[in-house]
Amino acid sequence: MAVPATLWRPGMTITDARLNAKDYQAGQLLVSFTNLSSYTQVVQFPEPFPIAPIMSCEIASGAGPTGRFEARPISVSPTEWTLFVLLSDSAQGPATWSGIAVHWSARMPT
């Protein structure tokens, strides 16, 4: 399991685990689906966190049908989270995405 990164304090011991610890991770997903009004995808963290992190995600485009959708993280755990993309304007009906980038970030609570 990953060791959480910490701010330096007097008397702390420097270890390889502490020097290499990550309290922040980020990435990008390419999302594709056909004729849907909502979509989910489970995403594994590259390194597990000691506890569930604070998450955010965003659609990296506003062009075409993506402008009618929003994205949010759900079911966040120390090892994975679920991307939830949903149609926020149902007046136009379901849409199709092909390789749309969604950026995400996760950090340890302070």
PDB file of C-alpha atoms in Angstrom:
ATOM      1  CA  MET A   1       0.000   0.000   0.000  1.00  0.00           C
ATOM      2  CA  ALA A   2       1.217   3.512  -0.747  1.00  0.00           C
ATOM      3  CA  VAL A   3       2.581   5.624   2.069  1.00  0.00           C
ATOM      4  CA  PRO A   4       0.915   9.055   2.204  1.00  0.00           C
ATOM      5  CA  ALA A   5       3.186  12.001   1.483  1.00  0.00           C
ATOM      6  CA  THR A   6       3.581  14.415   4.372  1.00  0.00           C
ATOM      7  CA  LEU A   7       4.996  17.848   4.991  1.00  0.00           C
ATOM      8  CA  TRP A   8       8.391  17.830   6.643  1.00  0.00           C
ATOM      9  CA  ARG A   9       8.382  18.104  10.428  1.00  0.00           C
ATOM     10  CA  PRO A  10      11.373  18.277  12.795  1.00  0.00           C
ATOM     11  CA  GLY A  11      12.441  14.825  13.924  1.00  0.00           C
ATOM     12  CA  MET A  12      10.950  12.988  10.920  1.00  0.00           C
ATOM     13  CA  THR A  13      12.911  10.076   9.540  1.00  0.00           C
ATOM     14  CA  ILE A  14      13.551  10.191   5.814  1.00  0.00           C
ATOM     15  CA  THR A  15      12.725   6.848   4.210  1.00  0.00           C
ATOM     16  CA  ASP A  16      12.493   5.684   0.594  1.00  0.00           C
ATOM     17  CA  ALA A  17       8.766   5.120   1.063  1.00  0.00           C
ATOM     18  CA  ARG A  18       8.214   8.670   2.349  1.00  0.00           C
ATOM     19  CA  LEU A  19      10.362  10.244  -0.397  1.00  0.00           C
ATOM     20  CA  ASN A  20       8.463   8.347  -3.098  1.00  0.00           C
ATOM     21  CA  ALA A  21       5.014   8.747  -1.537  1.00  0.00           C
ATOM     22  CA  LYS A  22       2.250  10.226  -3.640  1.00  0.00           C
ATOM     23  CA  ASP A  23      -0.666  12.074  -2.130  1.00  0.00           C
ATOM     24  CA  TYR A  24      -1.868  13.266  -5.545  1.00  0.00           C
ATOM     25  CA  GLN A  25      -2.676  11.349  -8.733  1.00  0.00           C
ATOM     26  CA  ALA A  26      -4.229  12.479 -12.004  1.00  0.00           C
ATOM     27  CA  GLY A  27      -5.004  11.073 -15.408  1.00  0.00           C
ATOM     28  CA  GLN A  28      -7.078  11.153 -18.545  1.00  0.00           C
ATOM     29  CA  LEU A  29      -9.658   8.720 -19.921  1.00  0.00           C
ATOM     30  CA  LEU A  30     -10.864   8.522 -23.506  1.00  0.00           C
ATOM     31  CA  VAL A  31     -14.593   7.822 -23.362  1.00  0.00           C
ATOM     32  CA  SER A  32     -16.703   6.309 -26.134  1.00  0.00           C
ATOM     33  CA  PHE A  33     -20.321   5.179 -26.104  1.00  0.00           C
ATOM     34  CA  THR A  34     -23.251   4.949 -28.510  1.00  0.00           C
ATOM     35  CA  ASN A  35     -26.749   6.394 -28.070  1.00  0.00           C
ATOM     36  CA  LEU A  36     -26.706   6.757 -24.273  1.00  0.00           C
ATOM     37  CA  SER A  37     -27.903   9.364 -21.785  1.00  0.00           C
ATOM     38  CA  SER A  38     -25.600   8.084 -19.002  1.00  0.00           C
ATOM     39  CA  TYR A  39     -22.399   6.061 -18.871  1.00  0.00           C
ATOM     40  CA  THR A  40     -20.193   4.571 -16.135  1.00  0.00           C
ATOM     41  CA  GLN A  41     -16.626   3.263 -16.183  1.00  0.00           C
ATOM     42  CA  VAL A  42     -14.602   1.844 -13.276  1.00  0.00           C
ATOM     43  CA  VAL A  43     -11.088   3.318 -13.057  1.00  0.00           C
ATOM     44  CA  GLN A  44      -8.212   1.868 -11.010  1.00  0.00           C
ATOM     45  CA  PHE A  45      -5.747   4.251  -9.365  1.00  0.00           C
ATOM     46  CA  PRO A  46      -2.156   3.700 -10.551  1.00  0.00           C
ATOM     47  CA  GLU A  47      -1.142   3.501  -6.843  1.00  0.00           C
ATOM     48  CA  PRO A  48      -3.636   2.669  -4.082  1.00  0.00           C
ATOM     49  CA  PHE A  49      -4.319   5.394  -1.507  1.00  0.00           C
ATOM     50  CA  PRO A  50      -4.376   4.579   2.235  1.00  0.00           C
ATOM     51  CA  ILE A  51      -7.958   5.918   2.409  1.00  0.00           C
ATOM     52  CA  ALA A  52     -10.495   7.097  -0.177  1.00  0.00           C
ATOM     53  CA  PRO A  53      -9.169  10.305  -1.762  1.00  0.00           C
ATOM     54  CA  ILE A  54     -10.948  13.526  -2.646  1.00  0.00           C
ATOM     55  CA  MET A  55     -11.791  13.348  -6.375  1.00  0.00           C
ATOM     56  CA  SER A  56     -12.753  15.573  -9.255  1.00  0.00           C
ATOM     57  CA  CYS A  57     -13.222  14.993 -12.964  1.00  0.00           C
ATOM     58  CA  GLU A  58     -14.187  17.078 -15.965  1.00  0.00           C
ATOM     59  CA  ILE A  59     -15.019  16.652 -19.624  1.00  0.00           C
ATOM     60  CA  ALA A  60     -12.207  18.234 -21.641  1.00  0.00           C
ATOM     61  CA  SER A  61     -14.492  19.373 -24.466  1.00  0.00           C
ATOM     62  CA  GLY A  62     -17.641  21.413 -24.899  1.00  0.00           C
ATOM     63  CA  ALA A  63     -18.063  20.705 -28.598  1.00  0.00           C
ATOM     64  CA  GLY A  64     -21.025  18.871 -30.088  1.00  0.00           C
ATOM     65  CA  PRO A  65     -22.969  16.573 -27.779  1.00  0.00           C
ATOM     66  CA  THR A  66     -20.413  16.849 -24.940  1.00  0.00           C
ATOM     67  CA  GLY A  67     -21.770  20.312 -24.094  1.00  0.00           C
ATOM     68  CA  ARG A  68     -24.980  18.690 -22.853  1.00  0.00           C
ATOM     69  CA  PHE A  69     -23.234  16.295 -20.438  1.00  0.00           C
ATOM     70  CA  GLU A  70     -21.559  16.515 -17.044  1.00  0.00           C
ATOM     71  CA  ALA A  71     -19.128  14.131 -15.347  1.00  0.00           C
ATOM     72  CA  ARG A  72     -18.529  13.263 -11.707  1.00  0.00           C
ATOM     73  CA  PRO A  73     -16.722  10.616  -9.670  1.00  0.00           C
ATOM     74  CA  ILE A  74     -18.827   8.132  -7.677  1.00  0.00           C
ATOM     75  CA  SER A  75     -18.064   5.072  -5.522  1.00  0.00           C
ATOM     76  CA  VAL A  76     -14.573   6.309  -4.597  1.00  0.00           C
ATOM     77  CA  SER A  77     -12.408   3.835  -2.661  1.00  0.00           C
ATOM     78  CA  PRO A  78      -8.660   3.679  -1.904  1.00  0.00           C
ATOM     79  CA  THR A  79      -8.081   1.538  -5.025  1.00  0.00           C
ATOM     80  CA  GLU A  80     -10.651   2.697  -7.597  1.00  0.00           C
ATOM     81  CA  TRP A  81     -13.469   5.044  -8.511  1.00  0.00           C
ATOM     82  CA  THR A  82     -16.308   5.118 -11.039  1.00  0.00           C
ATOM     83  CA  LEU A  83     -16.683   7.775 -13.715  1.00  0.00           C
ATOM     84  CA  PHE A  84     -20.346   8.774 -14.067  1.00  0.00           C
ATOM     85  CA  VAL A  85     -21.206  10.768 -17.197  1.00  0.00           C
ATOM     86  CA  LEU A  86     -24.784  11.946 -17.463  1.00  0.00           C
ATOM     87  CA  LEU A  87     -26.916  13.981 -19.812  1.00  0.00           C
ATOM     88  CA  SER A  88     -27.817  17.268 -18.144  1.00  0.00           C
ATOM     89  CA  ASP A  89     -30.086  18.477 -20.980  1.00  0.00           C
ATOM     90  CA  SER A  90     -32.549  15.759 -21.977  1.00  0.00           C
ATOM     91  CA  ALA A  91     -34.357  17.928 -24.542  1.00  0.00           C
ATOM     92  CA  GLN A  92     -32.142  16.544 -27.334  1.00  0.00           C
ATOM     93  CA  GLY A  93     -32.128  12.892 -26.199  1.00  0.00           C
ATOM     94  CA  PRO A  94     -29.241  10.400 -25.986  1.00  0.00           C
ATOM     95  CA  ALA A  95     -25.904  11.027 -27.709  1.00  0.00           C
ATOM     96  CA  THR A  96     -22.818   9.251 -29.016  1.00  0.00           C
ATOM     97  CA  TRP A  97     -19.229   9.984 -27.938  1.00  0.00           C
ATOM     98  CA  SER A  98     -16.060   8.803 -29.642  1.00  0.00           C
ATOM     99  CA  GLY A  99     -12.755   9.180 -27.797  1.00  0.00           C
ATOM    100  CA  ILE A 100     -13.778  12.192 -25.689  1.00  0.00           C
ATOM    101  CA  ALA A 101     -11.152  13.084 -23.059  1.00  0.00           C
ATOM    102  CA  VAL A 102     -12.182  13.219 -19.400  1.00  0.00           C
ATOM    103  CA  HIS A 103      -9.530  14.490 -16.966  1.00  0.00           C
ATOM    104  CA  TRP A 104      -9.475  13.357 -13.345  1.00  0.00           C
ATOM    105  CA  SER A 105      -7.519  14.115 -10.196  1.00  0.00           C
ATOM    106  CA  ALA A 106      -7.408  12.581  -6.720  1.00  0.00           C
ATOM    107  CA  ARG A 107      -5.694  13.758  -3.550  1.00  0.00           C
ATOM    108  CA  MET A 108      -5.442  12.771   0.061  1.00  0.00           C
ATOM    109  CA  PRO A 109      -7.673  14.763   2.415  1.00  0.00           C
ATOM    110  CA  THR A 110      -5.819  17.366   4.458  1.00  0.00           C
TER     111      THR A 110
END
